[in-house]
Amino acid sequence: MATAARKTNWFAIWISVGVVVVLVGVVAIVALLNSRATDPGPVPASSGINRETGAITFGKGPDKVSTYVDFMCPYCGQFEAAEGKEIASLVDEGKITLEVHPVTILDRLSQGTEYSSRAASAFYAVAEADPANSYAFFRALYDNQPKEQTPGLTDDELITLAKDSGVTMTAKLEKTIKDHEYVGFAQAQKLPEGATGTPTLMVNDKIVPVTYDPKVDILANLTSR
């Protein structure tokens, strides 16, 4: 007895194909988002910027002082007000090598403008274009630090602040700041292991609790005093 030929269920087949296409699309989107999350984008090119750690280096002293700071962090502003002058003097006297690590953990506190990231990006841009005046710009960012829960400084205000700090503002540098070219690189930077927030201070690769007294925090921990 001959059996009847089976009918091809094209509806089910096309539904299956559609599901596969959707899944492939979702996987592609997830892969793209993951790549964006892990890709720091353009990296500043300067001998004073460590492309792996994100540190911007000042001075060539025997002792190393590393600071991890967020430009929106009020405690970082307090730290710079209390210890910044002493740190600058130690750099100028050739006693320390200063490594500044901008981090961007407080973007959420600038009303959606990502001020921490924009300021860090501007700092990287200045450190790349005019390293001789980048530390003056760094100090100025804290002398003019906006409060939390505000939009922070605009890009134009950051540019003006850089100019007022002695930075040579070329058209290329201005564009780099306005384009937020190094935001991805800044956002890729992390606090060191064992750190709980900003500011984090390390002297010769050891975390030092911040007391806002440079004699206790820094001078007492230098090997060549």
C-alpha atoms as an extended CHARMM CRD file, in Angstrom:
* protein
*
       225  EXT
         1         1  MET       CA              0.0000000000        0.0000000000        0.0000000000  PROA      1               0.0000000000
         2         2  ALA       CA              1.4780000000        3.2460000000       -1.0530000000  PROA      2               0.0000000000
         3         3  THR       CA              1.7990000000        5.9740000000        1.6100000000  PROA      3               0.0000000000
         4         4  ALA       CA              0.7410000000        9.5450000000        0.9590000000  PROA      4               0.0000000000
         5         5  ALA       CA              3.5830000000       12.0310000000        0.3010000000  PROA      5               0.0000000000
         6         6  ARG       CA              4.3000000000       14.2890000000        3.2330000000  PROA      6               0.0000000000
         7         7  LYS       CA              3.5590000000       17.9650000000        2.7390000000  PROA      7               0.0000000000
         8         8  THR       CA              6.3740000000       20.3670000000        3.4240000000  PROA      8               0.0000000000
         9         9  ASN       CA              5.4870000000       22.7430000000        6.2520000000  PROA      9               0.0000000000
        10        10  TRP       CA              6.9690000000       25.9190000000        4.7460000000  PROA      10              0.0000000000
        11        11  PHE       CA              5.4090000000       28.1030000000        7.4230000000  PROA      11              0.0000000000
        12        12  ALA       CA              7.3190000000       26.3200000000       10.1790000000  PROA      12              0.0000000000
        13        13  ILE       CA             10.5130000000       26.4280000000        8.1400000000  PROA      13              0.0000000000
        14        14  TRP       CA             10.3150000000       30.1710000000        7.5760000000  PROA      14              0.0000000000
        15        15  ILE       CA              9.5070000000       30.7400000000       11.2430000000  PROA      15              0.0000000000
        16        16  SER       CA             12.6420000000       28.7650000000       12.1700000000  PROA      16              0.0000000000
        17        17  VAL       CA             14.7550000000       30.7180000000        9.7070000000  PROA      17              0.0000000000
        18        18  GLY       CA             13.4150000000       33.9610000000       11.1130000000  PROA      18              0.0000000000
        19        19  VAL       CA             14.2880000000       32.9380000000       14.6550000000  PROA      19              0.0000000000
        20        20  VAL       CA             17.8430000000       32.0550000000       13.5960000000  PROA      20              0.0000000000
        21        21  VAL       CA             18.2390000000       35.4230000000       11.8400000000  PROA      21              0.0000000000
        22        22  VAL       CA             17.0120000000       37.2700000000       14.9300000000  PROA      22              0.0000000000
        23        23  LEU       CA             19.3830000000       35.3170000000       17.1940000000  PROA      23              0.0000000000
        24        24  VAL       CA             22.3250000000       36.0220000000       14.9040000000  PROA      24              0.0000000000
        25        25  GLY       CA             21.4080000000       39.7030000000       14.9460000000  PROA      25              0.0000000000
        26        26  VAL       CA             21.2210000000       39.7560000000       18.7420000000  PROA      26              0.0000000000
        27        27  VAL       CA             24.6070000000       38.0500000000       19.0300000000  PROA      27              0.0000000000
        28        28  ALA       CA             26.1110000000       40.5940000000       16.6270000000  PROA      28              0.0000000000
        29        29  ILE       CA             24.6880000000       43.5100000000       18.6080000000  PROA      29              0.0000000000
        30        30  VAL       CA             25.9410000000       42.0930000000       21.9130000000  PROA      30              0.0000000000
        31        31  ALA       CA             29.3870000000       41.5630000000       20.3710000000  PROA      31              0.0000000000
        32        32  LEU       CA             29.4200000000       45.1490000000       19.1260000000  PROA      32              0.0000000000
        33        33  LEU       CA             28.4080000000       46.5410000000       22.5210000000  PROA      33              0.0000000000
        34        34  ASN       CA             31.0270000000       44.4210000000       24.2680000000  PROA      34              0.0000000000
        35        35  SER       CA             33.7080000000       45.6060000000       21.8610000000  PROA      35              0.0000000000
        36        36  ARG       CA             32.7320000000       49.2170000000       22.5110000000  PROA      36              0.0000000000
        37        37  ALA       CA             32.8370000000       48.6130000000       26.2550000000  PROA      37              0.0000000000
        38        38  THR       CA             36.3310000000       47.1210000000       26.1150000000  PROA      38              0.0000000000
        39        39  ASP       CA             37.8180000000       49.2260000000       23.3100000000  PROA      39              0.0000000000
        40        40  PRO       CA             39.3110000000       52.4220000000       24.7930000000  PROA      40              0.0000000000
        41        41  GLY       CA             39.3070000000       54.1120000000       21.3980000000  PROA      41              0.0000000000
        42        42  PRO       CA             42.0570000000       56.6180000000       20.5310000000  PROA      42              0.0000000000
        43        43  VAL       CA             45.0290000000       56.5390000000       22.8910000000  PROA      43              0.0000000000
        44        44  PRO       CA             47.0200000000       59.7260000000       23.6040000000  PROA      44              0.0000000000
        45        45  ALA       CA             50.5350000000       59.6040000000       22.2200000000  PROA      45              0.0000000000
        46        46  SER       CA             53.1110000000       61.1990000000       24.4970000000  PROA      46              0.0000000000
        47        47  SER       CA             56.2260000000       60.0220000000       26.2810000000  PROA      47              0.0000000000
        48        48  GLY       CA             54.7000000000       61.3630000000       29.5020000000  PROA      48              0.0000000000
        49        49  ILE       CA             51.5580000000       59.2190000000       29.2280000000  PROA      49              0.0000000000
        50        50  ASN       CA             51.6450000000       55.5170000000       30.0060000000  PROA      50              0.0000000000
        51        51  ARG       CA             49.4190000000       53.9110000000       27.3750000000  PROA      51              0.0000000000
        52        52  GLU       CA             48.8510000000       50.8360000000       29.5770000000  PROA      52              0.0000000000
        53        53  THR       CA             48.2270000000       52.3260000000       33.0180000000  PROA      53              0.0000000000
        54        54  GLY       CA             46.8690000000       55.7120000000       31.9310000000  PROA      54              0.0000000000
        55        55  ALA       CA             49.3120000000       57.5180000000       34.2180000000  PROA      55              0.0000000000
        56        56  ILE       CA             50.4960000000       61.0030000000       33.2970000000  PROA      56              0.0000000000
        57        57  THR       CA             54.0130000000       61.4670000000       34.6400000000  PROA      57              0.0000000000
        58        58  PHE       CA             55.6650000000       64.5920000000       36.0290000000  PROA      58              0.0000000000
        59        59  GLY       CA             59.2510000000       64.8050000000       37.2650000000  PROA      59              0.0000000000
        60        60  LYS       CA             62.0260000000       62.2500000000       37.5290000000  PROA      60              0.0000000000
        61        61  GLY       CA             62.6700000000       61.8670000000       41.2420000000  PROA      61              0.0000000000
        62        62  PRO       CA             63.7640000000       58.6390000000       42.9740000000  PROA      62              0.0000000000
        63        63  ASP       CA             60.5200000000       58.1990000000       44.9130000000  PROA      63              0.0000000000
        64        64  LYS       CA             57.2100000000       57.5730000000       43.1380000000  PROA      64              0.0000000000
        65        65  VAL       CA             53.9650000000       59.1980000000       44.2100000000  PROA      65              0.0000000000
        66        66  SER       CA             50.8060000000       58.0780000000       42.4300000000  PROA      66              0.0000000000
        67        67  THR       CA             47.4160000000       59.7130000000       42.7600000000  PROA      67              0.0000000000
        68        68  TYR       CA             44.0970000000       58.3800000000       41.4550000000  PROA      68              0.0000000000
        69        69  VAL       CA             41.6570000000       61.2370000000       41.1540000000  PROA      69              0.0000000000
        70        70  ASP       CA             38.2830000000       62.1430000000       39.6830000000  PROA      70              0.0000000000
        71        71  PHE       CA             37.8040000000       65.7440000000       38.5850000000  PROA      71              0.0000000000
        72        72  MET       CA             34.2810000000       65.8220000000       40.0490000000  PROA      72              0.0000000000
        73        73  CYS       CA             35.3460000000       64.3450000000       43.4010000000  PROA      73              0.0000000000
        74        74  PRO       CA             35.2080000000       66.9490000000       46.2240000000  PROA      74              0.0000000000
        75        75  TYR       CA             37.6000000000       64.9040000000       48.3560000000  PROA      75              0.0000000000
        76        76  CYS       CA             40.1050000000       64.9850000000       45.5070000000  PROA      76              0.0000000000
        77        77  GLY       CA             39.7170000000       68.7660000000       45.4660000000  PROA      77              0.0000000000
        78        78  GLN       CA             40.3300000000       68.8050000000       49.1920000000  PROA      78              0.0000000000
        79        79  PHE       CA             43.3920000000       66.5990000000       48.7250000000  PROA      79              0.0000000000
        80        80  GLU       CA             44.8300000000       68.9020000000       46.0500000000  PROA      80              0.0000000000
        81        81  ALA       CA             44.1750000000       71.9710000000       48.2050000000  PROA      81              0.0000000000
        82        82  ALA       CA             45.9200000000       70.3670000000       51.1920000000  PROA      82              0.0000000000
        83        83  GLU       CA             48.7950000000       68.5440000000       49.4900000000  PROA      83              0.0000000000
        84        84  GLY       CA             49.0630000000       69.8250000000       45.9290000000  PROA      84              0.0000000000
        85        85  LYS       CA             51.6120000000       72.5600000000       46.6520000000  PROA      85              0.0000000000
        86        86  GLU       CA             53.8730000000       70.1700000000       48.5560000000  PROA      86              0.0000000000
        87        87  ILE       CA             53.6280000000       67.6160000000       45.7460000000  PROA      87              0.0000000000
        88        88  ALA       CA             54.4610000000       70.2610000000       43.1440000000  PROA      88              0.0000000000
        89        89  SER       CA             57.4850000000       71.3700000000       45.1890000000  PROA      89              0.0000000000
        90        90  LEU       CA             58.7570000000       67.7940000000       45.4630000000  PROA      90              0.0000000000
        91        91  VAL       CA             58.4490000000       67.4090000000       41.6980000000  PROA      91              0.0000000000
        92        92  ASP       CA             60.2840000000       70.6900000000       41.0580000000  PROA      92              0.0000000000
        93        93  GLU       CA             63.0330000000       69.7460000000       43.5200000000  PROA      93              0.0000000000
        94        94  GLY       CA             63.5970000000       66.4300000000       41.7330000000  PROA      94              0.0000000000
        95        95  LYS       CA             62.6290000000       64.3850000000       44.7780000000  PROA      95              0.0000000000
        96        96  ILE       CA             59.6540000000       62.5050000000       43.3720000000  PROA      96              0.0000000000
        97        97  THR       CA             58.1800000000       61.1930000000       40.1710000000  PROA      97              0.0000000000
        98        98  LEU       CA             54.4840000000       62.0180000000       40.2020000000  PROA      98              0.0000000000
        99        99  GLU       CA             52.0160000000       59.7900000000       38.3760000000  PROA      99              0.0000000000
       100       100  VAL       CA             48.5090000000       61.2050000000       38.0300000000  PROA      100             0.0000000000
       101       101  HSD       CA             45.8040000000       58.6770000000       37.1600000000  PROA      101             0.0000000000
       102       102  PRO       CA             42.5290000000       60.3130000000       36.0970000000  PROA      102             0.0000000000
       103       103  VAL       CA             39.5300000000       58.0560000000       36.7260000000  PROA      103             0.0000000000
       104       104  THR       CA             35.8840000000       58.6220000000       35.8750000000  PROA      104             0.0000000000
       105       105  ILE       CA             33.8200000000       57.0000000000       38.6170000000  PROA      105             0.0000000000
       106       106  LEU       CA             31.5810000000       60.0350000000       39.2470000000  PROA      106             0.0000000000
       107       107  ASP       CA             30.1300000000       60.6550000000       35.7910000000  PROA      107             0.0000000000
       108       108  ARG       CA             26.7060000000       59.9350000000       37.2670000000  PROA      108             0.0000000000
       109       109  LEU       CA             26.9330000000       63.0940000000       39.3940000000  PROA      109             0.0000000000
       110       110  SER       CA             27.0780000000       65.6240000000       36.5370000000  PROA      110             0.0000000000
       111       111  GLN       CA             23.4890000000       65.6110000000       35.2670000000  PROA      111             0.0000000000
       112       112  GLY       CA             24.2570000000       63.4900000000       32.2290000000  PROA      112             0.0000000000
       113       113  THR       CA             27.1910000000       65.5350000000       30.8720000000  PROA      113             0.0000000000
       114       114  GLU       CA             29.8210000000       62.9670000000       31.9780000000  PROA      114             0.0000000000
       115       115  TYR       CA             31.9760000000       65.7550000000       33.3650000000  PROA      115             0.0000000000
       116       116  SER       CA             34.5100000000       63.4050000000       34.9620000000  PROA      116             0.0000000000
       117       117  SER       CA             35.1570000000       61.7750000000       31.5880000000  PROA      117             0.0000000000
       118       118  ARG       CA             35.1990000000       65.0360000000       29.6270000000  PROA      118             0.0000000000
       119       119  ALA       CA             37.6180000000       66.6950000000       32.0480000000  PROA      119             0.0000000000
       120       120  ALA       CA             39.8830000000       63.6300000000       32.0630000000  PROA      120             0.0000000000
       121       121  SER       CA             39.8010000000       63.5410000000       28.2590000000  PROA      121             0.0000000000
       122       122  ALA       CA             40.7330000000       67.2280000000       28.1390000000  PROA      122             0.0000000000
       123       123  PHE       CA             43.5790000000       66.6090000000       30.5770000000  PROA      123             0.0000000000
       124       124  TYR       CA             44.9300000000       63.7790000000       28.4230000000  PROA      124             0.0000000000
       125       125  ALA       CA             44.6210000000       65.9920000000       25.3470000000  PROA      125             0.0000000000
       126       126  VAL       CA             46.5860000000       68.8040000000       27.0000000000  PROA      126             0.0000000000
       127       127  ALA       CA             49.2010000000       66.3870000000       28.3790000000  PROA      127             0.0000000000
       128       128  GLU       CA             49.7150000000       65.1150000000       24.8520000000  PROA      128             0.0000000000
       129       129  ALA       CA             49.7910000000       68.5020000000       23.0980000000  PROA      129             0.0000000000
       130       130  ASP       CA             51.5220000000       70.7070000000       25.6810000000  PROA      130             0.0000000000
       131       131  PRO       CA             53.0690000000       68.5790000000       28.4550000000  PROA      131             0.0000000000
       132       132  ALA       CA             55.0380000000       71.5160000000       29.8710000000  PROA      132             0.0000000000
       133       133  ASN       CA             51.8110000000       73.2370000000       30.9180000000  PROA      133             0.0000000000
       134       134  SER       CA             49.6280000000       70.2220000000       31.6090000000  PROA      134             0.0000000000
       135       135  TYR       CA             50.2630000000       70.1760000000       35.3640000000  PROA      135             0.0000000000
       136       136  ALA       CA             49.1940000000       73.8180000000       35.6150000000  PROA      136             0.0000000000
       137       137  PHE       CA             45.9840000000       72.8320000000       33.8360000000  PROA      137             0.0000000000
       138       138  PHE       CA             45.5620000000       69.9170000000       36.2370000000  PROA      138             0.0000000000
       139       139  ARG       CA             45.7880000000       72.2300000000       39.2470000000  PROA      139             0.0000000000
       140       140  ALA       CA             43.4190000000       74.6970000000       37.5850000000  PROA      140             0.0000000000
       141       141  LEU       CA             40.8070000000       71.9630000000       37.1580000000  PROA      141             0.0000000000
       142       142  TYR       CA             40.6890000000       71.6860000000       40.9410000000  PROA      142             0.0000000000
       143       143  ASP       CA             40.9410000000       75.4020000000       41.6200000000  PROA      143             0.0000000000
       144       144  ASN       CA             37.8130000000       75.7170000000       39.4450000000  PROA      144             0.0000000000
       145       145  GLN       CA             36.1880000000       72.4340000000       40.3860000000  PROA      145             0.0000000000
       146       146  PRO       CA             32.4050000000       72.2670000000       39.9090000000  PROA      146             0.0000000000
       147       147  LYS       CA             30.1730000000       70.8530000000       42.6160000000  PROA      147             0.0000000000
       148       148  GLU       CA             28.6220000000       67.4200000000       42.4450000000  PROA      148             0.0000000000
       149       149  GLN       CA             25.1380000000       67.2260000000       40.9180000000  PROA      149             0.0000000000
       150       150  THR       CA             25.9180000000       70.0880000000       38.5100000000  PROA      150             0.0000000000
       151       151  PRO       CA             26.6800000000       69.8130000000       34.7720000000  PROA      151             0.0000000000
       152       152  GLY       CA             30.2940000000       70.7820000000       35.4190000000  PROA      152             0.0000000000
       153       153  LEU       CA             32.3400000000       72.9650000000       33.1150000000  PROA      153             0.0000000000
       154       154  THR       CA             31.4200000000       73.0780000000       29.4380000000  PROA      154             0.0000000000
       155       155  ASP       CA             33.9400000000       72.1110000000       26.7780000000  PROA      155             0.0000000000
       156       156  ASP       CA             34.4300000000       75.7970000000       25.9530000000  PROA      156             0.0000000000
       157       157  GLU       CA             35.0810000000       76.5440000000       29.6210000000  PROA      157             0.0000000000
       158       158  LEU       CA             37.6350000000       73.7280000000       29.7710000000  PROA      158             0.0000000000
       159       159  ILE       CA             39.3700000000       75.2280000000       26.7400000000  PROA      159             0.0000000000
       160       160  THR       CA             39.3930000000       78.6890000000       28.3200000000  PROA      160             0.0000000000
       161       161  LEU       CA             40.7250000000       77.2360000000       31.5590000000  PROA      161             0.0000000000
       162       162  ALA       CA             43.5360000000       75.5440000000       29.6470000000  PROA      162             0.0000000000
       163       163  LYS       CA             44.4240000000       78.7880000000       27.9060000000  PROA      163             0.0000000000
       164       164  ASP       CA             44.4240000000       80.6550000000       31.2230000000  PROA      164             0.0000000000
       165       165  SER       CA             46.7920000000       77.9940000000       32.5850000000  PROA      165             0.0000000000
       166       166  GLY       CA             49.3510000000       78.8070000000       29.9000000000  PROA      166             0.0000000000
       167       167  VAL       CA             48.4890000000       75.9640000000       27.5350000000  PROA      167             0.0000000000
       168       168  THR       CA             49.1460000000       76.7020000000       23.8720000000  PROA      168             0.0000000000
       169       169  MET       CA             45.6920000000       76.1920000000       22.3960000000  PROA      169             0.0000000000
       170       170  THR       CA             46.0090000000       75.0770000000       18.7990000000  PROA      170             0.0000000000
       171       171  ALA       CA             43.0570000000       74.3480000000       16.5400000000  PROA      171             0.0000000000
       172       172  LYS       CA             43.9140000000       70.6390000000       16.7560000000  PROA      172             0.0000000000
       173       173  LEU       CA             43.9430000000       70.6540000000       20.5610000000  PROA      173             0.0000000000
       174       174  GLU       CA             40.6690000000       72.5510000000       20.7170000000  PROA      174             0.0000000000
       175       175  LYS       CA             39.0760000000       70.0150000000       18.3860000000  PROA      175             0.0000000000
       176       176  THR       CA             40.4510000000       67.1150000000       20.4240000000  PROA      176             0.0000000000
       177       177  ILE       CA             38.8620000000       68.5450000000       23.5680000000  PROA      177             0.0000000000
       178       178  LYS       CA             35.5230000000       69.2950000000       21.9050000000  PROA      178             0.0000000000
       179       179  ASP       CA             35.4170000000       65.8900000000       20.2240000000  PROA      179             0.0000000000
       180       180  HSD       CA             36.0290000000       64.1830000000       23.6080000000  PROA      180             0.0000000000
       181       181  GLU       CA             38.6520000000       62.1370000000       21.8100000000  PROA      181             0.0000000000
       182       182  TYR       CA             40.0820000000       60.4260000000       24.8750000000  PROA      182             0.0000000000
       183       183  VAL       CA             36.8700000000       59.8130000000       26.8180000000  PROA      183             0.0000000000
       184       184  GLY       CA             37.0120000000       56.0890000000       26.0280000000  PROA      184             0.0000000000
       185       185  PHE       CA             40.6210000000       55.8790000000       27.1750000000  PROA      185             0.0000000000
       186       186  ALA       CA             39.7790000000       57.7470000000       30.3810000000  PROA      186             0.0000000000
       187       187  GLN       CA             36.7890000000       55.5210000000       31.1040000000  PROA      187             0.0000000000
       188       188  ALA       CA             38.9570000000       52.4290000000       30.6880000000  PROA      188             0.0000000000
       189       189  GLN       CA             41.1670000000       53.4540000000       33.6270000000  PROA      189             0.0000000000
       190       190  LYS       CA             40.5750000000       51.7270000000       36.9580000000  PROA      190             0.0000000000
       191       191  LEU       CA             41.5190000000       52.1840000000       40.5870000000  PROA      191             0.0000000000
       192       192  PRO       CA             44.3820000000       50.0100000000       41.8490000000  PROA      192             0.0000000000
       193       193  GLU       CA             43.7060000000       46.7950000000       43.7120000000  PROA      193             0.0000000000
       194       194  GLY       CA             42.7880000000       47.5340000000       47.3110000000  PROA      194             0.0000000000
       195       195  ALA       CA             41.5050000000       51.0420000000       46.6330000000  PROA      195             0.0000000000
       196       196  THR       CA             38.0020000000       51.9620000000       47.7890000000  PROA      196             0.0000000000
       197       197  GLY       CA             37.5100000000       55.3310000000       46.0990000000  PROA      197             0.0000000000
       198       198  THR       CA             39.0810000000       58.6440000000       45.2560000000  PROA      198             0.0000000000
       199       199  PRO       CA             41.4650000000       60.0990000000       46.0550000000  PROA      199             0.0000000000
       200       200  THR       CA             43.7300000000       57.0810000000       46.2650000000  PROA      200             0.0000000000
       201       201  LEU       CA             47.3440000000       57.8300000000       47.1530000000  PROA      201             0.0000000000
       202       202  MET       CA             50.2320000000       55.4630000000       46.6000000000  PROA      202             0.0000000000
       203       203  VAL       CA             53.8420000000       56.1040000000       47.5870000000  PROA      203             0.0000000000
       204       204  ASN       CA             56.3680000000       53.7320000000       46.0710000000  PROA      204             0.0000000000
       205       205  ASP       CA             53.5340000000       51.4140000000       44.9860000000  PROA      205             0.0000000000
       206       206  LYS       CA             51.9590000000       51.1460000000       48.4470000000  PROA      206             0.0000000000
       207       207  ILE       CA             48.5320000000       52.5900000000       49.2240000000  PROA      207             0.0000000000
       208       208  VAL       CA             48.7420000000       55.2940000000       51.8770000000  PROA      208             0.0000000000
       209       209  PRO       CA             45.6150000000       56.3710000000       53.8080000000  PROA      209             0.0000000000
       210       210  VAL       CA             44.9020000000       60.0270000000       53.0490000000  PROA      210             0.0000000000
       211       211  THR       CA             44.9260000000       62.2900000000       56.1050000000  PROA      211             0.0000000000
       212       212  TYR       CA             45.2080000000       65.5460000000       54.0950000000  PROA      212             0.0000000000
       213       213  ASP       CA             48.5550000000       66.2110000000       55.7740000000  PROA      213             0.0000000000
       214       214  PRO       CA             51.4680000000       65.9430000000       53.2860000000  PROA      214             0.0000000000
       215       215  LYS       CA             53.9760000000       65.3920000000       56.0830000000  PROA      215             0.0000000000
       216       216  VAL       CA             52.1250000000       62.2670000000       57.1670000000  PROA      216             0.0000000000
       217       217  ASP       CA             50.8980000000       61.0820000000       53.7940000000  PROA      217             0.0000000000
       218       218  ILE       CA             53.9230000000       61.7270000000       51.6060000000  PROA      218             0.0000000000
       219       219  LEU       CA             57.0570000000       63.0250000000       53.3110000000  PROA      219             0.0000000000
       220       220  ALA       CA             57.0430000000       60.3230000000       55.9940000000  PROA      220             0.0000000000
       221       221  ASN       CA             56.8990000000       57.6420000000       53.3150000000  PROA      221             0.0000000000
       222       222  LEU       CA             59.6980000000       58.8130000000       51.0380000000  PROA      222             0.0000000000
       223       223  THR       CA             62.8720000000       56.7620000000       51.0070000000  PROA      223             0.0000000000
       224       224  SER       CA             65.1020000000       59.7430000000       50.1760000000  PROA      224             0.0000000000
       225       225  ARG       CA             64.1520000000       62.6120000000       52.4590000000  PROA      225             0.0000000000
